[in-house]
Amino acid sequence: MSVYMLVDVDVHNKEEYKKYMEIVKPMIEDYDGVFLIRDGEIDALETSLWRPTRIVLVRFPNKELASNWYNSEEYRPYKKLRLEKATSNILFIEGL
C-alpha cells in the first residue's frame, strides 16, 4: 500500500532550504519516493484547524521505504539542518 508523506513547512531561510532540497530530493528518490506537490500555490478553502504555509507531498511505494528514508543515517544531518532552518509538520499517511 502506498504511503504519502505530507509536509507543511514554514521556511525561515529560503537559500538554505533550497540547498537542503537539492540534496534531499535525490535521497528521497533513491527510496522510490515520487514528488507529487512541491511548493504549489495553496487555495485554502477551510482552515479552522490548520493554516498551511508551504506544502510538499511525496508518494512512497510502502511505509517501510518511507520510514527507512526518514530514519536513515544518510538523511540524519539534513533532518537536523531542516529543523534549524524551518518549522514543519510531517505526516505519513497510508493511501491508494
CSV table of N, CA and C in Angstrom, one decimal:
chain,number,residue,atom,x,y,z
A,1,MET,N,0.8,-1.2,0.0
A,1,MET,CA,0.0,0.0,0.0
A,1,MET,C,0.9,1.2,0.0
A,2,SER,N,0.6,2.2,-0.9
A,2,SER,CA,1.4,3.4,-0.9
A,2,SER,C,1.2,4.2,0.4
A,3,VAL,N,2.3,4.9,0.7
A,3,VAL,CA,2.3,5.9,1.8
A,3,VAL,C,2.7,7.2,1.3
A,4,TYR,N,1.9,8.2,1.7
A,4,TYR,CA,2.2,9.6,1.3
A,4,TYR,C,2.8,10.4,2.5
A,5,MET,N,3.8,11.1,2.2
A,5,MET,CA,4.4,12.0,3.2
A,5,MET,C,3.9,13.4,2.9
A,6,LEU,N,3.1,13.9,3.8
A,6,LEU,CA,2.6,15.2,3.7
A,6,LEU,C,3.4,16.1,4.6
A,7,VAL,N,4.0,17.2,4.0
A,7,VAL,CA,4.8,18.1,4.8
A,7,VAL,C,4.3,19.5,4.6
A,8,ASP,N,4.1,20.2,5.7
A,8,ASP,CA,3.8,21.6,5.7
A,8,ASP,C,5.0,22.3,6.4
A,9,VAL,N,5.6,23.1,5.7
A,9,VAL,CA,6.9,23.7,6.2
A,9,VAL,C,6.9,25.2,6.1
A,10,ASP,N,7.3,25.9,7.1
A,10,ASP,CA,7.4,27.3,7.2
A,10,ASP,C,8.9,27.6,7.2
A,11,VAL,N,9.4,28.0,6.0
A,11,VAL,CA,10.9,28.2,5.8
A,11,VAL,C,11.3,29.5,6.4
A,12,HIS,N,12.4,29.4,7.2
A,12,HIS,CA,12.9,30.6,7.8
A,12,HIS,C,14.1,31.2,7.0
A,13,ASN,N,14.8,30.4,6.2
A,13,ASN,CA,15.9,30.8,5.4
A,13,ASN,C,15.8,30.1,4.1
A,14,LYS,N,15.3,30.9,3.1
A,14,LYS,CA,15.0,30.3,1.8
A,14,LYS,C,16.2,29.7,1.0
A,15,GLU,N,17.3,30.4,1.1
A,15,GLU,CA,18.5,30.0,0.4
A,15,GLU,C,19.0,28.6,1.0
A,16,GLU,N,19.0,28.5,2.3
A,16,GLU,CA,19.5,27.3,3.0
A,16,GLU,C,18.5,26.2,2.7
A,17,TYR,N,17.2,26.5,2.7
A,17,TYR,CA,16.2,25.4,2.4
A,17,TYR,C,16.3,24.9,0.9
A,18,LYS,N,16.6,25.8,0.0
A,18,LYS,CA,16.8,25.5,-1.4
A,18,LYS,C,18.0,24.5,-1.5
A,19,LYS,N,19.1,24.8,-0.8
A,19,LYS,CA,20.2,23.8,-0.7
A,19,LYS,C,19.8,22.5,-0.2
A,20,TYR,N,19.0,22.5,0.9
A,20,TYR,CA,18.5,21.3,1.6
A,20,TYR,C,17.8,20.5,0.6
A,21,MET,N,16.8,21.1,-0.2
A,21,MET,CA,16.0,20.3,-1.1
A,21,MET,C,16.8,19.8,-2.3
A,22,GLU,N,17.9,20.5,-2.7
A,22,GLU,CA,18.7,20.0,-3.8
A,22,GLU,C,19.4,18.7,-3.4
A,23,ILE,N,19.8,18.6,-2.1
A,23,ILE,CA,20.4,17.4,-1.6
A,23,ILE,C,19.4,16.3,-1.2
A,24,VAL,N,18.3,16.7,-0.6
A,24,VAL,CA,17.4,15.7,-0.1
A,24,VAL,C,16.5,15.1,-1.2
A,25,LYS,N,16.2,15.8,-2.2
A,25,LYS,CA,15.3,15.3,-3.3
A,25,LYS,C,15.8,14.0,-3.9
A,26,PRO,N,17.1,14.0,-4.3
A,26,PRO,CA,17.6,12.7,-4.8
A,26,PRO,C,17.6,11.6,-3.8
A,27,MET,N,17.8,11.9,-2.5
A,27,MET,CA,17.8,10.9,-1.5
A,27,MET,C,16.4,10.2,-1.4
A,28,ILE,N,15.4,11.1,-1.4
A,28,ILE,CA,14.0,10.6,-1.4
A,28,ILE,C,13.8,9.7,-2.6
A,29,GLU,N,14.2,10.1,-3.8
A,29,GLU,CA,14.0,9.4,-5.0
A,29,GLU,C,14.8,8.0,-4.9
A,30,ASP,N,15.9,8.0,-4.2
A,30,ASP,CA,16.6,6.7,-4.0
A,30,ASP,C,15.8,5.7,-3.2
A,31,TYR,N,14.8,6.2,-2.5
A,31,TYR,CA,13.9,5.3,-1.7
A,31,TYR,C,12.6,5.2,-2.4
A,32,ASP,N,12.6,5.4,-3.7
A,32,ASP,CA,11.4,5.3,-4.6
A,32,ASP,C,10.3,6.3,-4.3
A,33,GLY,N,10.7,7.4,-3.6
A,33,GLY,CA,9.8,8.5,-3.4
A,33,GLY,C,9.5,9.3,-4.6
A,34,VAL,N,8.3,9.7,-4.9
A,34,VAL,CA,7.9,10.5,-6.0
A,34,VAL,C,7.3,11.8,-5.5
A,35,PHE,N,7.8,12.9,-5.9
A,35,PHE,CA,7.2,14.2,-5.5
A,35,PHE,C,6.0,14.4,-6.4
A,36,LEU,N,4.9,14.7,-5.7
A,36,LEU,CA,3.6,15.0,-6.3
A,36,LEU,C,3.3,16.5,-6.2
A,37,ILE,N,3.7,17.1,-5.1
A,37,ILE,CA,3.5,18.5,-4.9
A,37,ILE,C,4.8,19.0,-4.3
A,38,ARG,N,5.2,20.1,-4.8
A,38,ARG,CA,6.4,20.8,-4.2
A,38,ARG,C,6.2,22.3,-4.3
A,39,ASP,N,5.7,22.9,-3.3
A,39,ASP,CA,5.5,24.3,-3.2
A,39,ASP,C,4.5,24.9,-4.2
A,40,GLY,N,3.4,24.2,-4.5
A,40,GLY,CA,2.4,24.7,-5.4
A,40,GLY,C,1.6,25.8,-4.7
A,41,GLU,N,0.9,26.6,-5.4
A,41,GLU,CA,0.0,27.6,-4.9
A,41,GLU,C,-1.1,26.9,-4.1
A,42,ILE,N,-1.4,27.5,-2.9
A,42,ILE,CA,-2.4,26.9,-2.0
A,42,ILE,C,-3.6,27.8,-2.0
A,43,ASP,N,-4.7,27.2,-2.3
A,43,ASP,CA,-6.0,27.8,-2.2
A,43,ASP,C,-6.8,27.2,-1.0
A,44,ALA,N,-6.6,27.8,0.2
A,44,ALA,CA,-7.1,27.2,1.4
A,44,ALA,C,-8.6,27.6,1.5
A,45,LEU,N,-9.4,26.5,1.4
A,45,LEU,CA,-10.9,26.7,1.4
A,45,LEU,C,-11.4,26.7,2.9
A,46,GLU,N,-11.0,25.8,3.7
A,46,GLU,CA,-11.4,25.7,5.1
A,46,GLU,C,-10.2,25.5,5.9
A,47,THR,N,-10.0,26.4,6.9
A,47,THR,CA,-8.7,26.4,7.7
A,47,THR,C,-9.0,26.6,9.1
A,48,SER,N,-10.0,26.0,9.7
A,48,SER,CA,-10.3,26.1,11.1
A,48,SER,C,-9.2,25.4,12.0
A,49,LEU,N,-8.6,24.3,11.5
A,49,LEU,CA,-7.6,23.6,12.3
A,49,LEU,C,-6.2,23.8,11.8
A,50,TRP,N,-6.1,24.3,10.6
A,50,TRP,CA,-4.7,24.3,10.0
A,50,TRP,C,-4.6,25.5,9.1
A,51,ARG,N,-3.5,26.1,9.1
A,51,ARG,CA,-3.1,27.2,8.2
A,51,ARG,C,-1.9,26.8,7.5
A,52,PRO,N,-2.0,26.1,6.3
A,52,PRO,CA,-0.9,25.6,5.6
A,52,PRO,C,0.0,26.8,5.1
A,53,THR,N,1.3,26.5,5.0
A,53,THR,CA,2.2,27.5,4.5
A,53,THR,C,2.9,27.1,3.2
A,54,ARG,N,3.6,26.0,3.2
A,54,ARG,CA,4.3,25.5,2.0
A,54,ARG,C,4.1,24.0,2.1
A,55,ILE,N,3.5,23.4,1.1
A,55,ILE,CA,3.1,22.0,1.1
A,55,ILE,C,4.0,21.2,0.2
A,56,VAL,N,4.5,20.1,0.7
A,56,VAL,CA,5.2,19.1,-0.1
A,56,VAL,C,4.5,17.7,0.1
A,57,LEU,N,4.2,17.0,-1.0
A,57,LEU,CA,3.6,15.7,-1.0
A,57,LEU,C,4.4,14.7,-1.8
A,58,VAL,N,4.8,13.7,-1.1
A,58,VAL,CA,5.7,12.6,-1.7
A,58,VAL,C,5.0,11.3,-1.5
A,59,ARG,N,4.9,10.5,-2.6
A,59,ARG,CA,4.4,9.1,-2.5
A,59,ARG,C,5.5,8.1,-2.5
A,60,PHE,N,5.5,7.2,-1.5
A,60,PHE,CA,6.4,6.1,-1.4
A,60,PHE,C,5.6,4.8,-1.7
A,61,PRO,N,6.2,3.8,-2.2
A,61,PRO,CA,5.5,2.6,-2.5
A,61,PRO,C,5.0,1.9,-1.3
A,62,ASN,N,5.6,2.1,-0.1
A,62,ASN,CA,5.2,1.5,1.1
A,62,ASN,C,5.7,2.2,2.3
A,63,LYS,N,5.2,1.9,3.5
A,63,LYS,CA,5.6,2.6,4.7
A,63,LYS,C,7.1,2.3,5.1
A,64,GLU,N,7.5,1.1,4.8
A,64,GLU,CA,8.9,0.6,5.1
A,64,GLU,C,9.9,1.5,4.4
A,65,LEU,N,9.7,1.8,3.1
A,65,LEU,CA,10.6,2.6,2.4
A,65,LEU,C,10.6,4.1,2.9
A,66,ALA,N,9.4,4.6,3.2
A,66,ALA,CA,9.3,5.9,3.7
A,66,ALA,C,10.0,6.0,5.0
A,67,SER,N,9.8,5.1,5.9
A,67,SER,CA,10.4,5.1,7.2
A,67,SER,C,11.9,4.9,7.1
A,68,ASN,N,12.3,4.0,6.2
A,68,ASN,CA,13.8,3.8,6.0
A,68,ASN,C,14.5,5.1,5.6
A,69,TRP,N,13.9,5.8,4.7
A,69,TRP,CA,14.5,7.1,4.3
A,69,TRP,C,14.5,8.1,5.5
A,70,TYR,N,13.4,8.3,6.1
A,70,TYR,CA,13.3,9.3,7.2
A,70,TYR,C,14.3,9.0,8.3
A,71,ASN,N,14.5,7.7,8.6
A,71,ASN,CA,15.4,7.3,9.7
A,71,ASN,C,16.8,6.9,9.3
A,72,SER,N,17.1,7.2,8.1
A,72,SER,CA,18.4,6.8,7.5
A,72,SER,C,19.5,7.6,8.1
A,73,GLU,N,20.7,7.0,8.2
A,73,GLU,CA,21.9,7.7,8.6
A,73,GLU,C,22.2,8.8,7.6
A,74,GLU,N,22.0,8.5,6.3
A,74,GLU,CA,22.2,9.5,5.2
A,74,GLU,C,21.4,10.8,5.4
A,75,TYR,N,20.2,10.6,5.8
A,75,TYR,CA,19.3,11.8,6.0
A,75,TYR,C,19.5,12.6,7.3
A,76,ARG,N,20.0,11.9,8.3
A,76,ARG,CA,20.1,12.4,9.7
A,76,ARG,C,20.7,13.9,9.7
A,77,PRO,N,21.8,14.1,9.1
A,77,PRO,CA,22.4,15.5,9.2
A,77,PRO,C,21.5,16.6,8.5
A,78,TYR,N,20.8,16.1,7.5
A,78,TYR,CA,19.9,17.1,6.8
A,78,TYR,C,18.6,17.3,7.5
A,79,LYS,N,18.1,16.3,8.3
A,79,LYS,CA,17.0,16.5,9.1
A,79,LYS,C,17.3,17.6,10.2
A,80,LYS,N,18.5,17.5,10.7
A,80,LYS,CA,19.0,18.5,11.7
A,80,LYS,C,19.0,19.9,11.1
A,81,LEU,N,19.5,20.0,9.9
A,81,LEU,CA,19.5,21.2,9.2
A,81,LEU,C,18.1,21.8,8.9
A,82,ARG,N,17.2,20.9,8.5
A,82,ARG,CA,15.8,21.4,8.3
A,82,ARG,C,15.2,21.9,9.6
A,83,LEU,N,15.5,21.2,10.7
A,83,LEU,CA,14.9,21.6,12.0
A,83,LEU,C,15.5,23.0,12.4
A,84,GLU,N,16.7,23.3,12.0
A,84,GLU,CA,17.3,24.6,12.3
A,84,GLU,C,16.8,25.7,11.4
A,85,LYS,N,16.4,25.4,10.1
A,85,LYS,CA,16.1,26.4,9.1
A,85,LYS,C,14.6,26.5,8.8
A,86,ALA,N,13.8,25.7,9.4
A,86,ALA,CA,12.4,25.7,9.1
A,86,ALA,C,11.6,25.1,10.3
A,87,THR,N,10.3,25.4,10.3
A,87,THR,CA,9.4,24.8,11.2
A,87,THR,C,8.4,23.9,10.4
A,88,SER,N,8.2,22.7,10.8
A,88,SER,CA,7.4,21.9,9.9
A,88,SER,C,6.6,20.8,10.6
A,89,ASN,N,5.6,20.3,9.9
A,89,ASN,CA,4.8,19.2,10.3
A,89,ASN,C,5.0,18.1,9.2
A,90,ILE,N,5.2,16.9,9.6
A,90,ILE,CA,5.4,15.8,8.7
A,90,ILE,C,4.5,14.7,9.1
A,91,LEU,N,3.8,14.2,8.1
A,91,LEU,CA,2.9,13.0,8.4
A,91,LEU,C,3.1,12.0,7.3
A,92,PHE,N,3.1,10.7,7.7
A,92,PHE,CA,3.0,9.6,6.8
A,92,PHE,C,1.5,9.1,6.8
A,93,ILE,N,0.9,9.0,5.6
A,93,ILE,CA,-0.5,8.7,5.5
A,93,ILE,C,-0.6,7.5,4.5
A,94,GLU,N,-1.2,6.4,5.0
A,94,GLU,CA,-1.4,5.3,4.0
A,94,GLU,C,-2.6,5.7,3.1
A,95,GLY,N,-2.4,5.3,1.8
A,95,GLY,CA,-3.4,5.6,0.8
A,95,GLY,C,-3.3,4.7,-0.4
A,96,LEU,N,-4.0,5.0,-1.4
A,96,LEU,CA,-4.1,4.2,-2.6
A,96,LEU,C,-2.8,4.2,-3.5
